[in-house]
XYZ file of C-alpha atoms in Angstrom:
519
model
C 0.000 0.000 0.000
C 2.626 2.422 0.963
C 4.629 2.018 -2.938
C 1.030 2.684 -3.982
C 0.962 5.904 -2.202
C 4.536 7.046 -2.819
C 4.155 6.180 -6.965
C 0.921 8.506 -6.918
C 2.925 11.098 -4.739
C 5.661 11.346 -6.756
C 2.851 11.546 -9.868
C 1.271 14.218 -8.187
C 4.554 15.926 -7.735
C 5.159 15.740 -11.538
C 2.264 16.725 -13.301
C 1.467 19.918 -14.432
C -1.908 20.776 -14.003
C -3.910 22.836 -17.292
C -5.207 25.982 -16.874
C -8.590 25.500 -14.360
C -8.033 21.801 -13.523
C -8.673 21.784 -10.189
C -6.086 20.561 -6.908
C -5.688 17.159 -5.901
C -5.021 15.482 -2.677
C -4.601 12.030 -1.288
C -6.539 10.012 1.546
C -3.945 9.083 4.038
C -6.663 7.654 6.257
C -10.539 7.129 6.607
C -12.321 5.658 9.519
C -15.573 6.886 10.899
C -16.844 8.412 8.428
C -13.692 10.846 8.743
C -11.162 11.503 6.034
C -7.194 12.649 6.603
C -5.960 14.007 3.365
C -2.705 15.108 2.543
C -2.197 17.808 0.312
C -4.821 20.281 -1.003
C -2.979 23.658 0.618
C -5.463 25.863 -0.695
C -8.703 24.510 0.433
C -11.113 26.182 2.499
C -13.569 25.467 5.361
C -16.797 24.081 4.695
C -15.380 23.312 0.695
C -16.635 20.132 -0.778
C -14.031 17.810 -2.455
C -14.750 14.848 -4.594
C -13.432 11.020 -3.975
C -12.255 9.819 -7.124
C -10.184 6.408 -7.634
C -8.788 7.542 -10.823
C -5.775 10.127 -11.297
C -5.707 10.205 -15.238
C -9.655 11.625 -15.526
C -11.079 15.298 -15.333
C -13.094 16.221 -12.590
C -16.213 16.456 -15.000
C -15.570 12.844 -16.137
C -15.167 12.237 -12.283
C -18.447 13.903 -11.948
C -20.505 11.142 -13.777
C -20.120 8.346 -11.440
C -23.441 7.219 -11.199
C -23.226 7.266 -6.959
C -19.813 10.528 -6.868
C -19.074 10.310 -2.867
C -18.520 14.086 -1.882
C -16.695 15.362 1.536
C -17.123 18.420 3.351
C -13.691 19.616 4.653
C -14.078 20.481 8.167
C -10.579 20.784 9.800
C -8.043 23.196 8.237
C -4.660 21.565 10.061
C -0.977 22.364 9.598
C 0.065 18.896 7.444
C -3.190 18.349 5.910
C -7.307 18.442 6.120
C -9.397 16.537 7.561
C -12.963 15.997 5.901
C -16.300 14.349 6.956
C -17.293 12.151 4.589
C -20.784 12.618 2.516
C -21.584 8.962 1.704
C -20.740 5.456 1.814
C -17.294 5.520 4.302
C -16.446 1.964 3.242
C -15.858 3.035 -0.137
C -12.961 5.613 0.937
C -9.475 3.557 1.133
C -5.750 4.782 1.828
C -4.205 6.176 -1.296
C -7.290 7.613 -3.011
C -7.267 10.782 -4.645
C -9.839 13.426 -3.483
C -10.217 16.418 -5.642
C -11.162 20.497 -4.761
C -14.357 21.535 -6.041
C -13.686 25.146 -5.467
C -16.984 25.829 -3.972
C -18.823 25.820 -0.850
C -20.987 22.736 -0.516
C -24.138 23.831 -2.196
C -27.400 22.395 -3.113
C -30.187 22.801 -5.637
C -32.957 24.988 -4.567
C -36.402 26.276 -6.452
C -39.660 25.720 -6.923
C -38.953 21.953 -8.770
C -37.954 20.891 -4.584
C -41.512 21.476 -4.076
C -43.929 18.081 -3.481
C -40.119 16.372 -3.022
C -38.187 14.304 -0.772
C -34.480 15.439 -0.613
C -31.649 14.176 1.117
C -29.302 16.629 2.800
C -27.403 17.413 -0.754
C -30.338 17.898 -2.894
C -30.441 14.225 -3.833
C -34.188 13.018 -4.278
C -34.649 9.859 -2.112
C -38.603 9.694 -2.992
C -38.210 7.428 -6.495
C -39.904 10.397 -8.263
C -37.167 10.443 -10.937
C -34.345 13.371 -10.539
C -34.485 16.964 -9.286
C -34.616 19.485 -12.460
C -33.453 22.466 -10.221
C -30.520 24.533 -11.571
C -30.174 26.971 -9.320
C -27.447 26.144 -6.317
C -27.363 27.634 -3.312
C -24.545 27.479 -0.153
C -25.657 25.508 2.871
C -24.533 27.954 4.947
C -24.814 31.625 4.519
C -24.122 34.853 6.925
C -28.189 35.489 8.296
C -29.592 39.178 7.134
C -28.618 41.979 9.081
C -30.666 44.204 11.403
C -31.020 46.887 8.873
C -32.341 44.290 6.427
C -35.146 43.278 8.470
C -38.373 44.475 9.527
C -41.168 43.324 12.789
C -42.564 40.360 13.242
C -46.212 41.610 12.394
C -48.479 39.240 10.800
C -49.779 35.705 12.165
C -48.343 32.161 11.218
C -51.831 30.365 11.781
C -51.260 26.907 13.792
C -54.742 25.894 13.508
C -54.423 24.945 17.087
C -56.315 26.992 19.033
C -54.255 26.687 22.241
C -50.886 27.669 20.383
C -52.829 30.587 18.469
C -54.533 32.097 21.438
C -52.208 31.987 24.012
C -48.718 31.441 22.347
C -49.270 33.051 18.873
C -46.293 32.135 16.153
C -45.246 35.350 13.611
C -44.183 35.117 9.519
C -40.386 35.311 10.488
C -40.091 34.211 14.236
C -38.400 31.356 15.581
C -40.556 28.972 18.307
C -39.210 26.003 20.056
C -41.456 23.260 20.613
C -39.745 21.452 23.507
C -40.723 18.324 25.283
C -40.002 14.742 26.406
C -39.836 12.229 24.125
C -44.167 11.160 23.095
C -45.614 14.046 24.329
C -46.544 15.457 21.094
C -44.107 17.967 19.258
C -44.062 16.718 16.144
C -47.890 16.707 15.636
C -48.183 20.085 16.809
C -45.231 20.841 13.368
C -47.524 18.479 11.229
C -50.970 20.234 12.102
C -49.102 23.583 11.536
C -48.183 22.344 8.234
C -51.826 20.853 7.688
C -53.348 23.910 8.291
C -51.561 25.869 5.596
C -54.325 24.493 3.603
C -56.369 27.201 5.244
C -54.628 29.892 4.254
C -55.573 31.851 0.764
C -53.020 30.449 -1.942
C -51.424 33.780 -2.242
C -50.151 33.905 1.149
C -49.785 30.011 2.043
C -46.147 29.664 2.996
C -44.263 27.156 1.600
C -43.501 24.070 4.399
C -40.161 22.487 4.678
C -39.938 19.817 7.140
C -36.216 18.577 8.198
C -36.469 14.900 9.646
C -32.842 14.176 11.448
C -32.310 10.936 13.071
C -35.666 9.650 12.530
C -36.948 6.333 12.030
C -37.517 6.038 7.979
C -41.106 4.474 8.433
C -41.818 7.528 10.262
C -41.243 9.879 7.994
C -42.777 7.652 4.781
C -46.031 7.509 7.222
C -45.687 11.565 7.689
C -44.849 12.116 3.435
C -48.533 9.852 2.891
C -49.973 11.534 5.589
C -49.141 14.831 4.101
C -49.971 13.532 0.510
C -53.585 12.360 1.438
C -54.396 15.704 3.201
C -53.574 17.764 0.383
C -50.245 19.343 2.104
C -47.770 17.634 -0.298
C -48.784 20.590 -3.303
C -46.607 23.538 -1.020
C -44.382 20.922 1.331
C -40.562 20.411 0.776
C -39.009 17.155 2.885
C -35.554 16.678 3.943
C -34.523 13.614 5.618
C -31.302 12.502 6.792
C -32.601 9.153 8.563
C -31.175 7.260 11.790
C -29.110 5.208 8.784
C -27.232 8.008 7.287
C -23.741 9.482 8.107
C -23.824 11.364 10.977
C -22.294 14.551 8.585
C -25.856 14.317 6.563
C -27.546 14.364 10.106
C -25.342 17.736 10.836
C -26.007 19.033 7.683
C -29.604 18.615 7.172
C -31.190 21.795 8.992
C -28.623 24.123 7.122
C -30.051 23.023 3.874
C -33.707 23.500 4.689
C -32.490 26.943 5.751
C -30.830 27.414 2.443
C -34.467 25.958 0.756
C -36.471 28.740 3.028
C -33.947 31.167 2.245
C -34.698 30.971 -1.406
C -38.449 31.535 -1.510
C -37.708 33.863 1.323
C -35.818 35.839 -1.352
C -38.924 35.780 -3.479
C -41.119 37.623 -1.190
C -42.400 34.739 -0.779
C -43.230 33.121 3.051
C -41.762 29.956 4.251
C -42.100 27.708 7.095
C -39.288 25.199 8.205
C -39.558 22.785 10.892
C -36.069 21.368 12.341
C -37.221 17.762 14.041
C -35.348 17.549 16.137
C -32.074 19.446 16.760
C -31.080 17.351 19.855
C -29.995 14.491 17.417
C -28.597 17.375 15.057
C -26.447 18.284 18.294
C -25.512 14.381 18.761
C -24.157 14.353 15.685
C -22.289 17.220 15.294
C -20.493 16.384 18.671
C -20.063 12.401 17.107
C -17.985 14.277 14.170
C -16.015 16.853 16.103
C -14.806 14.162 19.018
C -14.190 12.518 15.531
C -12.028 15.516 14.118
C -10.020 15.651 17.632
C -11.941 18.713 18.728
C -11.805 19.353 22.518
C -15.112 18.599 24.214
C -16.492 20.562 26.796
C -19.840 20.302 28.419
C -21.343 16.954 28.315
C -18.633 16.333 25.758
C -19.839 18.988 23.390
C -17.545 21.046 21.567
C -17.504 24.466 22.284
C -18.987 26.092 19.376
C -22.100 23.857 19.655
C -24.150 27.248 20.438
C -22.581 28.821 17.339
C -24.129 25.589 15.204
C -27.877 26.694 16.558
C -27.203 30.183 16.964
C -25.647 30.638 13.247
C -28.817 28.424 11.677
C -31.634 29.823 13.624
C -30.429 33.499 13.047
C -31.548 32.580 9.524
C -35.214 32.781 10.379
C -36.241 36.148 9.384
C -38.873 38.945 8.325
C -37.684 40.897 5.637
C -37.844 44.704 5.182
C -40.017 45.881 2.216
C -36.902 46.989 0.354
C -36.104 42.986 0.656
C -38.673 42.149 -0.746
C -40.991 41.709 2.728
C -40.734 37.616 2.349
C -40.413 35.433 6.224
C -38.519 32.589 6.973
C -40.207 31.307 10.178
C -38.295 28.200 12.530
C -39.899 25.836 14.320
C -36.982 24.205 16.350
C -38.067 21.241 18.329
C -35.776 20.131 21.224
C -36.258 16.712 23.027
C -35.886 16.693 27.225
C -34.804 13.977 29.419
C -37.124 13.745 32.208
C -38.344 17.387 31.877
C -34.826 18.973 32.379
C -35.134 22.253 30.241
C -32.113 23.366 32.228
C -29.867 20.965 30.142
C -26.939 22.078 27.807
C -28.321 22.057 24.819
C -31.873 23.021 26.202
C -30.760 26.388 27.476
C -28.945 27.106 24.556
C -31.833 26.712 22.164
C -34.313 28.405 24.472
C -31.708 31.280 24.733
C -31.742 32.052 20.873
C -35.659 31.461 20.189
C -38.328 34.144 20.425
C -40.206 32.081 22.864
C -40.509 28.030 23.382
C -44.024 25.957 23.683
C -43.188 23.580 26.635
C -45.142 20.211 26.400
C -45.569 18.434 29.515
C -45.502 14.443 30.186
C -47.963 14.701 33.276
C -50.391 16.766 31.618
C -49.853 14.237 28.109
C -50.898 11.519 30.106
C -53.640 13.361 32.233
C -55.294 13.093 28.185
C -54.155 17.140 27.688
C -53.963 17.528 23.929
C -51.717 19.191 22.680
C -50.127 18.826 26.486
C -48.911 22.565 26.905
C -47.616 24.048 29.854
C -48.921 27.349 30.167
C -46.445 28.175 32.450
C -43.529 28.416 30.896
C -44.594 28.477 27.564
C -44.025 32.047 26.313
C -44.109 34.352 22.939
C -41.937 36.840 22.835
C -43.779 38.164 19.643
C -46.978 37.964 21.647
C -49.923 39.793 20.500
C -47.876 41.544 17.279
C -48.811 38.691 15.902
C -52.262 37.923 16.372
C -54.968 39.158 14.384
C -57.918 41.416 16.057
C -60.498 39.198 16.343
C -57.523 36.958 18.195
C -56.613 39.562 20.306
C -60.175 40.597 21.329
C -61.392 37.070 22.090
C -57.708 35.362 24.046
C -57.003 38.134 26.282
C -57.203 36.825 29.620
C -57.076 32.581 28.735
C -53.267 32.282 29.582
C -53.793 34.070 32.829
C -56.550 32.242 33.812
C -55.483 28.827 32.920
C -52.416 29.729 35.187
C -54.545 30.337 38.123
C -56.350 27.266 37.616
C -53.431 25.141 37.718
C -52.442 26.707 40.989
C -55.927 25.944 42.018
C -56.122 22.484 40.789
C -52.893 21.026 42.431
C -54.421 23.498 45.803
C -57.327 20.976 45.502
C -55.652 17.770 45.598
C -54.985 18.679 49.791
C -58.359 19.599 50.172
C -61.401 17.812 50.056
C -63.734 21.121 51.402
C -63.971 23.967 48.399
C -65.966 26.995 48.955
C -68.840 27.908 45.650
C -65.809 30.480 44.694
C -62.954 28.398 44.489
C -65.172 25.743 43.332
C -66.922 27.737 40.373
C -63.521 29.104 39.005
C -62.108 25.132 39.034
C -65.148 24.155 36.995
C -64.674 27.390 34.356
C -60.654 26.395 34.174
C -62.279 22.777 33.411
C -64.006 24.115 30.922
C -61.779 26.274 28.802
C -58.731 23.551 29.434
C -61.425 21.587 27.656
C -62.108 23.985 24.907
C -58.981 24.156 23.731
C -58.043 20.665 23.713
C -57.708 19.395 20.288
C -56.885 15.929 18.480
C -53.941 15.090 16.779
C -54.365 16.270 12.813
C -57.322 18.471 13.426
C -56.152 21.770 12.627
C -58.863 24.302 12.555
C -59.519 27.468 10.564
C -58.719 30.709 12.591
C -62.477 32.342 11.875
C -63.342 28.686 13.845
C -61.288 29.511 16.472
C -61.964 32.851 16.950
C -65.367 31.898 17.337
C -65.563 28.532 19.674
C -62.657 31.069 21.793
C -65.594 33.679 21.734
C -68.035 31.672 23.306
C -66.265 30.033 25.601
C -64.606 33.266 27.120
C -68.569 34.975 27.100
C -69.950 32.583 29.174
C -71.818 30.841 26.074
C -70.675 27.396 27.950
C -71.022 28.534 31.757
C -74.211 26.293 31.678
C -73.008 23.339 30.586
C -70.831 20.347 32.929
C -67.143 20.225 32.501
C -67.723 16.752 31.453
C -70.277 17.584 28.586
C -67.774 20.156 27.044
C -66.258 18.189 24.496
C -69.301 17.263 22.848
C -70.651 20.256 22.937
C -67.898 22.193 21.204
C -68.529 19.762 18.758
C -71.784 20.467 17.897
C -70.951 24.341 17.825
C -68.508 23.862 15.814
C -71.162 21.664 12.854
C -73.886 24.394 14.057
C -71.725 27.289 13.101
C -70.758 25.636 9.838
C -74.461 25.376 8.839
C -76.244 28.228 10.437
C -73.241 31.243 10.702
C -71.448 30.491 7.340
C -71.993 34.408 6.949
C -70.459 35.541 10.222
C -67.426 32.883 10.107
C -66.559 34.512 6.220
C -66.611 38.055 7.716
C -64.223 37.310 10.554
C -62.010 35.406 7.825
C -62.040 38.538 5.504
C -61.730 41.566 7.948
C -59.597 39.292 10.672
C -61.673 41.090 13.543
C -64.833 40.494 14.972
C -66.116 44.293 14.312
C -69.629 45.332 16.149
C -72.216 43.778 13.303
C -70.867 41.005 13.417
C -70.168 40.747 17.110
C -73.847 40.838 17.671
C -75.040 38.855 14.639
C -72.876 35.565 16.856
C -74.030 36.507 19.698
C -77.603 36.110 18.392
C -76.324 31.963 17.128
C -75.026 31.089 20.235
C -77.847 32.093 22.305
C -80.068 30.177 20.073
C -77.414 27.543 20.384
C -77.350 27.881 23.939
C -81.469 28.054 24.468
C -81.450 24.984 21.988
C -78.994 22.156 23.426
C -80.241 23.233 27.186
C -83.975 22.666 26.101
C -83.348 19.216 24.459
C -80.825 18.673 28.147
C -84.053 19.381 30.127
């Protein structure tokens, strides 16, 4: 093996390269998924740089492998680079050559991505025949300035009315979902993306969804989900699966940044869902304990807030000079036991606008989605509501945080006085209202108007117990008999005086009509 490496060597050392054929190394040594590589002097961080068996071929020809195995070069070192490689590791032996592609590893972005499932590079993995983007785009990219930007103004409808009244998402803001493991984050990114559907076409943003470390079946069963619900027509998919490389894992959010970015660019609005960057995290520590970095806390490196920081800053709401297009994040973080005061934890929470905190207790208490009012914040808050939101979800968060002080209060005490006991059964009640199945999304004018009741005392008359069946039939009732009033609060996004009154008028009828048929 060594004559092998020291003939090529001394080949290297001899030939004179043509104008703009490109610089070539040689592997020294590969293991775990990392490349050493002797030579290439002039290559810089984050370049990509092609494996290539052959010494007496162009890098075009080289190009035309049917499977080309790329590598990222992520360790700029005194006798050499090191590079993570972007494929099949068994495949890279001592002696190869690797070549410079004199360009920052970029992938293909546009509107031919959309309906697709990508791998980290661009590559379709969905058996939907190739890709016919052109236009290539850096992974990573310096996020827009201050000057470049503009407020976080208008509202990124969840169609969950818990998450819209009380912890509203903007076009351009960055929410964590965090949680432990089954209580329910990635439904509440799936319903978001679901409920797109209810937005006019002109202003539906288009959904990216990054799946790192996940299970394969899981995200086939989310791509038909999507497909059968109509969500596949403005979705984009990236996957980088439990089986890949962990570089493809570490990779994978940047390019459904770099995806966002581009319809950003357009004006355009664009959602992107990172699930989950815990496992992003594990990898990127797997590669730099593998590159000989020093670890630090819990054996991260140190620039592990950088990696979030540096892709979440990405998320944005352009100025109208820009173009006025949003990139909003929806990071999701996964807990052990609860502990949101974990490394990586605090350093997400620290860079978000706010975090939606699901709980396991409340999961399995039958809480859907299983928020924690708590500590669940916006720090967009109400900028980003619309007026009829605003009127209707004032006071909810408040008093659903009195009610849990009230409710673990009445565990200790057996003896409740009417007071206490009348403002348990109203937290009952609206903890009811807004608890919503998985892949139910509703339309905001819906919400606005079920919220309207319930905080007006439309559903003071009815048991805790009987709630969910009663929103129910509201919700049919209003469909059939308010089709009027529900188009108006669509159209003017408040609930103006007219209209105001002309519900009021439905739900008392509602209201006079399920109590007579109780009695």
């Amino acid at each position: 093996m060594h004559s092998i490496i020291e003939r090529i060597e001394k080949e290297i050392a001899s030939w004179t390269p043509e104008a703009g054929a490109e610089e070539v190394g040689i592997v020294r040594g590969s293991g775990d998924g990392i490349a050493e590589i002797d030579g290439l002097s002039k290559a810089v961080m984050s370049e990509m740089v092609l494996f290539d068996p052959t010494f007496d071929r162009t890098l075009a020809e080289a190009l035309k492998d049917p499977l080309p195995i790329y590598g990222l070069i992520l360790n700029l070192e005194e006798d050499g680079v090191r590079a993570v490689i972007l494929g099949d590791s068994a495949k890279i032996y001592e002696g190869m050559l690797v070549r410079r592609m004199n360009r920052l590893l970029s992938i293909p972005v546009g509107e031919e991505l959309v309906g697709r499932v990508v791998n980290p590079l661009g590559e379709p993995v969905d058996g939907k025949g190739p890709v016919k983007a052109t236009e290539m785009r850096p992974i990573e990219r310096e996020a827009y300035g201050v000057i470049d930007r503009s407020s976080v103004n208008a509202p990124l409808h969840t169609g969950i009315k818990a998450v819209d009244a009380m912890i509203p998402i903007g076009r351009g803001q960055r929410e964590l979902i965090i949680g432990d493991r089954g209580t329910g984050k990635t439904s509440i990114a799936i319903d978001t993306i679901i409920n797109q559907k209810n937005e006019p076409v002109s202003t539906r943003p288009i959904c990216i969804y990054v799946a790192i470390g996940q299970k394969e079946s899981k995200t086939a069963k989310l791509v038909a989900e999507l497909s059968a619900r109509g969500a596949m027509e403005y979705s984009i998919i990236v996957t980088a699966p439990a089986s890949a490389p962990a570089a493809l894992q570490f990779l994978a959010p940047f390019a459904g940044a770099a995806i966002g970015e581009y319809f950003m660019e357009q004006g355009r609005d664009a959602l992107v869902v990172y699930d989950d960057l815990s496992k992003q995290a594990v990898a990127y520590r797997q590669l730099s304990l593998l590159l000989r970095r020093p670890p630090g806390r819990e054996a991260y490196p140190g620039d592990i807030f950088y990696l979030h920081s540096r892709l979440l800053e990405r998320a944005a709401k352009l100025s109208k000079e820009k173009g006025g297009g949003s990139l909003t994040a929806l990071p999701i973080i996964e807990t052990q036991e609860g502990d949101v005061s974990a490394y990586i934890p605090t350093n997400v929470i620290s860079i978000t606008d706010g975090q939606i905190y699901l709980e396991a207790n409340l999961f399995n208490k039958g809480q859907r989605p299983a928020i924690n009012v708590g500590i669940s914040v916006s720090r967009v808050g109400s900028s980003a509501q619309t007026k009829a939101m605003k009127k209707v979800a004032g006071k909810i968060k408040l008093e659903l945080a009195q009610f849990r002080e009230l409710e673990a209060f009445m565990q200790f005490s057996s003896d409740l006085d009417a007071e206490t006991k009348k403002r348990i059964d109203a937290g009952r009640r609206m903890t009811d209202v807004l608890n919503q199945s998985r892949g139910a999304p509703m339309p905001f004018e819906m919400e606005a108007a079920i919220i309207f009741a319930a905080t007006n005392g439309y559903l003071d008359s009815f048991r805790p117990e009987e709630i969910r069946a009663i929103e129910a039939k509201l919700q049919e009732y209003l469909y059939r008999e308010a089709g009027g009033i529900l188009m108006a609060i669509k159209e003017s996004k408040e609930i103006r005086e007219g209209t105001e009154k002309d519900l009021r008028d439905k739900l008392d009828a509602f209201v006079s009509r399920n109590q007579s048929s109780d009695d």
